[in-house]
Coordinates of C-alpha atoms in Angstrom, one line a residue:
X18 CA -0.1 -0.1 0.0
X19 CA 1.3 3.4 -0.6
X20 CA 1.1 6.2 1.6
X21 CA 1.9 10.1 2.0
X22 CA 3.7 11.3 5.1
X23 CA 4.1 15.1 5.8
X24 CA 7.5 15.1 8.2
X25 CA 7.5 18.5 10.0
X26 CA 10.4 18.1 12.2
X27 CA 10.8 21.7 13.8
X28 CA 13.5 23.0 15.9
X29 CA 15.7 21.5 18.8
X30 CA 16.0 18.1 18.7
X31 CA 12.7 17.6 16.8
X32 CA 14.5 16.7 13.5
X33 CA 16.8 14.4 15.3
X34 CA 14.1 12.5 16.7
X35 CA 11.4 12.6 13.8
X36 CA 14.5 10.7 11.5
X37 CA 14.2 7.8 13.9
X38 CA 10.6 7.6 13.7
X39 CA 11.2 7.8 9.8
X40 CA 13.5 5.3 10.2
X41 CA 10.8 3.1 11.6
X42 CA 8.5 3.4 9.2
X43 CA 10.9 2.8 6.3
X44 CA 11.6 -0.3 7.8
X45 CA 8.2 -1.0 8.6
X46 CA 8.0 -0.4 4.6
X47 CA 10.9 -2.8 3.4
X48 CA 9.3 -5.6 6.2
X49 CA 5.7 -5.5 5.3
X50 CA 5.5 -4.3 1.4
X51 CA 4.2 -0.3 2.3
X52 CA 5.6 2.7 0.4
X53 CA 5.6 6.0 2.4
X54 CA 6.3 8.6 0.3
X55 CA 7.7 11.5 2.7
X56 CA 7.6 15.2 2.0
X57 CA 9.2 17.5 4.2
X58 CA 8.1 21.1 5.6
X59 CA 9.2 23.6 8.0
X60 CA 7.6 24.7 11.1
X61 CA 8.3 27.2 14.3
X62 CA 11.5 28.7 14.1
X63 CA 13.1 27.3 11.7
X64 CA 10.3 28.4 9.2
X65 CA 10.4 32.1 10.5
X66 CA 14.1 32.3 9.8
X67 CA 13.5 30.6 6.4
X68 CA 10.1 32.1 5.6
X69 CA 9.5 35.0 8.0
X70 CA 6.3 32.8 9.6
X71 CA 6.3 30.0 12.0
X72 CA 3.7 28.4 9.7
X73 CA 3.6 28.9 5.7
X74 CA 0.6 28.6 3.6
X75 CA 2.2 25.7 1.5
X76 CA 3.0 23.6 4.9
X77 CA -0.5 23.7 5.5
X78 CA -1.7 22.3 2.2
X79 CA 0.9 20.2 2.7
X80 CA -0.2 18.8 5.9
X81 CA -4.1 18.9 4.9
X82 CA -2.9 16.7 1.7
X83 CA -1.1 13.7 3.7
X84 CA -2.6 10.7 4.9
X85 CA -1.0 11.6 8.1
X86 CA 2.0 14.3 9.8
X87 CA 4.7 13.0 11.8
X88 CA 6.1 16.4 13.9
X89 CA 8.7 17.0 15.8
X90 CA 8.3 19.9 18.2
X91 CA 8.7 23.8 18.2
X92 CA 10.6 26.7 19.6
X93 CA 13.8 27.8 21.4
X94 CA 16.1 30.4 23.0
X95 CA 16.5 31.7 19.6
X96 CA 13.1 33.1 19.7
X97 CA 12.1 33.6 23.2
X98 CA 12.2 37.6 22.7
X99 CA 8.6 38.5 24.3
X100 CA 8.3 41.3 22.0
X101 CA 8.5 39.6 19.3
X102 CA 5.7 39.5 16.8
X103 CA 5.4 36.0 16.3
X104 CA 6.3 32.8 18.0
X105 CA 7.3 29.3 17.0
X106 CA 4.8 28.1 19.2
X107 CA 2.2 30.2 16.9
X108 CA 2.7 27.3 14.0
X109 CA 1.8 24.6 15.9
X110 CA -1.2 26.0 17.4
X111 CA -2.5 27.2 13.9
X112 CA -1.6 23.6 12.4
X113 CA -3.7 21.9 15.2
X114 CA -6.5 24.6 14.9
X115 CA -6.6 23.9 11.0
X116 CA -6.2 20.0 10.6
X117 CA -8.9 20.4 13.6
X118 CA -6.9 18.0 15.5
X119 CA -9.4 18.6 19.2
X120 CA -8.8 15.4 20.9
X121 CA -4.8 14.7 21.7
X122 CA -4.3 10.9 23.3
X123 CA -1.4 10.6 25.3
X124 CA -0.8 7.2 26.4
X125 CA 1.6 6.5 29.3
X126 CA 3.3 3.1 29.3
X127 CA 5.8 1.6 31.9
X128 CA 8.1 -0.6 30.8
X129 CA 9.2 -3.1 33.6
X130 CA 13.2 -2.7 32.4
X131 CA 12.6 0.8 33.3
X132 CA 11.2 1.1 36.9
X133 CA 14.7 1.5 38.0
X134 CA 14.7 4.9 36.0
X135 CA 12.0 6.6 37.4
X136 CA 12.3 8.6 40.2
X137 CA 9.7 6.9 41.9
X138 CA 9.6 3.9 44.1
X139 CA 8.9 0.8 41.9
X140 CA 5.9 -0.3 43.7
X141 CA 4.0 2.8 43.0
X142 CA 4.6 2.1 39.4
X143 CA 3.2 -1.8 39.6
X144 CA 0.3 -1.5 37.1
X145 CA 0.2 2.0 35.5
X146 CA -1.5 2.0 32.4
X147 CA -3.3 4.7 31.6
X148 CA -4.4 7.4 28.4
X149 CA -4.2 10.9 29.0
X150 CA -7.1 12.7 26.5
X151 CA -6.1 16.6 26.5
X152 CA -8.7 18.9 24.4
X153 CA -6.1 20.2 21.9
X154 CA -7.7 23.5 19.8
X155 CA -9.5 25.6 22.6
X156 CA -9.3 26.8 26.0
X157 CA -6.4 29.4 27.1
X158 CA -4.5 28.4 24.1
X159 CA -6.6 29.9 21.6
X160 CA -9.4 32.1 23.0
X161 CA -10.2 35.7 22.7
X162 CA -9.1 38.5 23.5
X163 CA -5.6 37.7 24.3
X164 CA -2.5 40.0 24.5
X165 CA -0.8 43.0 26.5
X166 CA -1.9 46.5 26.9
X167 CA -0.6 49.8 27.9
X168 CA -2.8 51.4 31.2
X169 CA -2.3 53.8 33.4
X170 CA -1.4 51.3 36.0
X171 CA 1.1 49.8 33.6
X172 CA 0.9 46.7 31.3
X173 CA -1.8 44.5 31.3
X174 CA -1.5 41.0 30.1
X175 CA -5.0 39.0 28.9
X176 CA -4.8 35.6 28.2
X177 CA -9.2 34.0 28.0
X178 CA -10.5 30.8 29.3
X179 CA -13.3 30.0 27.2
X180 CA -14.8 26.9 26.1
X181 CA -18.4 25.8 24.5
X182 CA -20.6 22.9 25.5
X183 CA -20.1 21.6 22.3
X184 CA -16.1 21.7 22.4
X185 CA -16.4 20.2 25.7
X186 CA -18.3 17.4 24.6
X187 CA -16.6 16.3 21.7
X188 CA -13.5 15.7 23.7
X189 CA -15.4 13.9 26.6
X190 CA -17.1 11.6 24.0
X191 CA -13.2 10.5 23.0
X192 CA -12.5 9.7 27.1
X193 CA -15.8 7.8 27.4
X194 CA -14.9 5.6 24.2
X195 CA -11.8 4.8 25.1
X196 CA -13.0 4.1 28.5
X197 CA -15.7 1.8 27.1
X198 CA -12.8 0.0 25.3
X199 CA -10.3 -0.1 28.1
X200 CA -11.2 -0.9 31.7
X201 CA -14.5 0.8 31.9
X202 CA -13.1 4.4 34.1
X203 CA -12.8 7.7 33.3
X204 CA -11.8 10.5 35.3
X205 CA -13.2 14.0 34.2
X206 CA -10.6 16.9 35.4
X207 CA -11.4 20.4 35.5
X208 CA -11.0 23.1 38.9
X209 CA -14.7 23.5 39.2
X210 CA -14.6 24.7 42.4
X211 CA -13.2 28.0 41.1
X212 CA -13.7 28.2 37.2
X213 CA -17.0 28.8 35.2
X214 CA -15.1 26.8 32.5
X215 CA -15.1 24.2 34.6
X216 CA -18.2 24.1 36.3
X217 CA -19.8 23.6 32.3
X218 CA -17.3 21.0 32.1
X219 CA -17.8 18.8 35.0
X220 CA -22.1 19.7 34.0
X221 CA -21.5 18.2 30.8
X222 CA -19.3 15.4 31.6
X223 CA -22.4 14.3 34.1
X224 CA -24.9 14.6 31.7
X225 CA -23.0 12.1 29.0
X226 CA -22.5 9.7 31.6
X227 CA -25.9 8.7 31.3
X228 CA -25.3 8.0 27.9
X229 CA -22.5 5.5 29.0
X230 CA -23.6 3.4 31.5
X231 CA -20.7 0.7 31.3
X232 CA -18.2 3.6 32.4
X233 CA -17.5 5.0 35.7
X234 CA -17.2 8.3 35.5
X235 CA -15.4 10.3 38.5
X236 CA -14.5 13.9 38.8
X237 CA -11.1 15.5 39.8
X238 CA -9.8 18.7 40.6
X239 CA -6.8 19.2 38.8
X240 CA -4.8 19.8 41.4
X241 CA -5.5 16.4 43.5
X242 CA -5.2 14.5 40.3
X243 CA -1.4 16.1 39.9
X244 CA -1.0 14.7 43.6
X245 CA -2.7 11.4 42.6
X246 CA -0.6 10.8 39.5
X247 CA 2.3 10.6 41.2
X248 CA 0.7 8.8 44.8
X249 CA -1.5 6.4 42.9
X250 CA -1.3 6.4 39.5
X251 CA -2.6 3.0 38.9
X252 CA -5.6 4.2 39.8
X253 CA -6.3 5.5 36.5
X254 CA -7.3 4.2 33.6
X255 CA -8.3 7.1 30.9
X256 CA -8.0 11.1 32.0
X257 CA -9.8 13.8 29.8
X258 CA -8.8 17.6 30.5
X259 CA -9.1 21.0 28.5
X260 CA -6.1 22.1 27.1
X261 CA -3.7 23.7 30.0
X262 CA -4.6 21.2 32.3
X263 CA -3.6 18.3 29.8
X264 CA -0.6 19.7 28.9
X265 CA 0.5 19.9 32.7
X266 CA -0.8 16.6 34.0
X267 CA 1.0 14.7 31.1
X268 CA 4.4 16.2 31.3
X269 CA 3.8 15.2 34.8
X270 CA 2.9 11.7 34.0
X271 CA 6.2 11.3 32.1
X272 CA 8.2 10.7 35.3
X273 CA 6.2 7.4 35.8
X274 CA 7.6 6.4 32.1
X275 CA 11.0 7.4 33.5
X276 CA 11.0 10.0 30.5
X277 CA 9.4 12.6 28.5
X278 CA 11.7 11.3 25.5
X279 CA 9.4 7.6 26.0
X280 CA 5.9 9.0 25.5
X281 CA 4.0 9.4 21.9
X282 CA 1.1 11.3 20.9
X283 CA -1.7 11.0 18.4
X284 CA -4.4 13.9 17.5
X285 CA -7.0 13.4 14.8
X286 CA -7.4 9.5 14.7
X287 CA -8.2 10.1 11.2
X288 CA -6.7 11.6 7.8
X289 CA -5.0 13.1 8.3
X290 CA -3.8 12.3 12.0
X291 CA -1.5 14.7 13.5
X292 CA 1.6 12.3 15.2
X293 CA 4.0 13.7 17.8
X294 CA 6.1 13.2 21.1
X295 CA 5.1 14.8 24.1
X296 CA 8.7 16.4 24.9
X297 CA 9.8 19.8 23.5
X298 CA 12.6 20.8 21.8
X299 CA 15.6 20.4 24.8
X300 CA 17.4 23.0 23.3
X301 CA 20.2 22.0 25.8
X302 CA 20.9 18.4 24.4
X303 CA 19.5 19.7 20.5
X304 CA 22.6 18.7 17.9
X305 CA 24.4 16.0 20.3
X306 CA 22.9 12.6 19.4
X307 CA 21.3 11.9 22.6
X308 CA 18.0 12.5 22.4
X309 CA 15.8 9.7 23.1
X310 CA 13.6 9.1 19.7
X311 CA 11.2 6.5 21.3
X312 CA 8.9 8.5 21.6
X313 CA 8.7 9.6 17.9
X314 CA 9.0 6.1 16.9
X315 CA 6.3 5.4 19.0
X316 CA 4.1 8.3 17.6
X317 CA 4.9 6.8 14.5
X318 CA 3.4 3.3 15.5
X319 CA 0.1 5.1 16.6
X320 CA -0.1 6.3 13.0
X321 CA 0.4 3.5 11.2
X322 CA -2.4 1.9 13.6
X323 CA -5.0 4.9 13.8
X324 CA -4.8 6.9 10.7
X325 CA -3.3 4.0 8.3
X326 CA -5.2 1.0 9.6
X327 CA -2.2 -0.8 9.6
X328 CA -2.4 -2.5 13.1
X329 CA 0.5 -5.5 12.7
X330 CA 2.3 -3.2 11.6
X331 CA 2.3 -0.6 14.7
X332 CA 2.4 -3.9 16.6
X333 CA 5.7 -4.5 15.1
X334 CA 7.1 -1.4 15.9
X335 CA 5.7 -1.3 19.6
X336 CA 7.5 -4.9 19.8
X337 CA 10.5 -3.4 18.7
X338 CA 10.7 -0.5 21.3
X339 CA 10.0 -3.0 23.6
X340 CA 12.7 -5.7 22.7
X341 CA 15.7 -3.1 22.1
X342 CA 14.7 -2.1 26.0
X343 CA 14.8 -5.6 27.3
X344 CA 18.3 -5.7 25.6
X345 CA 19.7 -3.0 27.8
X346 CA 19.9 -0.1 25.2
X347 CA 18.9 3.1 27.2
X348 CA 19.7 6.9 25.9
X349 CA 21.1 9.3 28.4
X350 CA 18.2 10.2 29.7
X351 CA 17.1 6.6 31.0
X352 CA 20.8 5.3 31.7
X353 CA 21.2 4.6 35.4
X354 CA 24.5 4.5 37.0
X355 CA 26.7 2.3 34.6
X356 CA 24.8 2.1 31.9
X357 CA 26.5 3.1 29.1
X358 CA 24.3 5.9 27.1
X359 CA 23.0 4.9 23.3
X360 CA 23.2 7.7 21.0
X361 CA 19.7 8.7 19.0
X362 CA 20.8 7.4 15.7
X363 CA 21.9 3.9 17.3
X364 CA 18.5 3.9 19.2
X365 CA 16.8 4.4 15.9
X366 CA 18.7 1.7 14.0
X367 CA 18.6 -0.6 16.7
X368 CA 14.6 -0.5 16.9
X369 CA 14.5 -0.4 13.0
X370 CA 16.7 -4.0 13.0
X371 CA 14.3 -5.6 15.5
X372 CA 11.2 -4.8 13.6
X373 CA 12.9 -6.5 10.2

């Protein structure tokens, strides 16, 4: 089968890890007889430098016409000037909105081989298998008004938290459906004791629960959820949260897996789906060849499964990552004392060979 994939590496370690995700796809192509046509584009800081904007019309069209998008990361100190008219992250936000990928699914898996690499005690990690559904195209990151204005009292910064009932309902349904196919428990996260949008969120979740009698719904305030993720993570099955809360909670949940470099994500689950590791650009290690590519490789596996319908091939990628970790290979972020760190390219080669 033939597939068209848009590859948007972005900034920092984004291109480095995305190259290994591509390598895994190419290994799948050789092993299973598929052809992946790869089209590359600039986004984020590199796009600002080359084109004067974080997202060009050409890249919008490239992403729209692809079967799926494999994304790296955007941003970095070079573009952190708060007075800049545009930032790399604007390109990512615009692309998500353009593709209408409103539900970001972030699985959190603990590999038994890596429990010693986590800062948490091994018994806390027993049985951890959760999915976080993050609303991706609304809330503080998108709503207007937004900006800074000069007032007699000084500069005032404004961000707006806004959600419609329909925006909340559609992402909650993703959470309910996922929970229905897993262990049957959904945790809806909000801040209903303070925020009006969260009160609407909670009311909508409660209303929808009547349609899913086979799913146990619990409500959790975001601060309580953040604490329980590190105290009792195995108690969670599926978590659903608005944009900002989901962003923070999944970064926190990365410590369960031992590193953000291991966690993939998908948004869209259709054509074109949007696939990216949850980590950022890590400018402190960019260009050194030591970044963990597993998040990108596993994002490619999610792409194969959800957007391209290649479930057997996706399972082969998942098994390959598992095999390489079982063999003791560790990138610097998950290496423990005495481990020899494996580089980005070598890790990608090992996984590709295991697929073959």
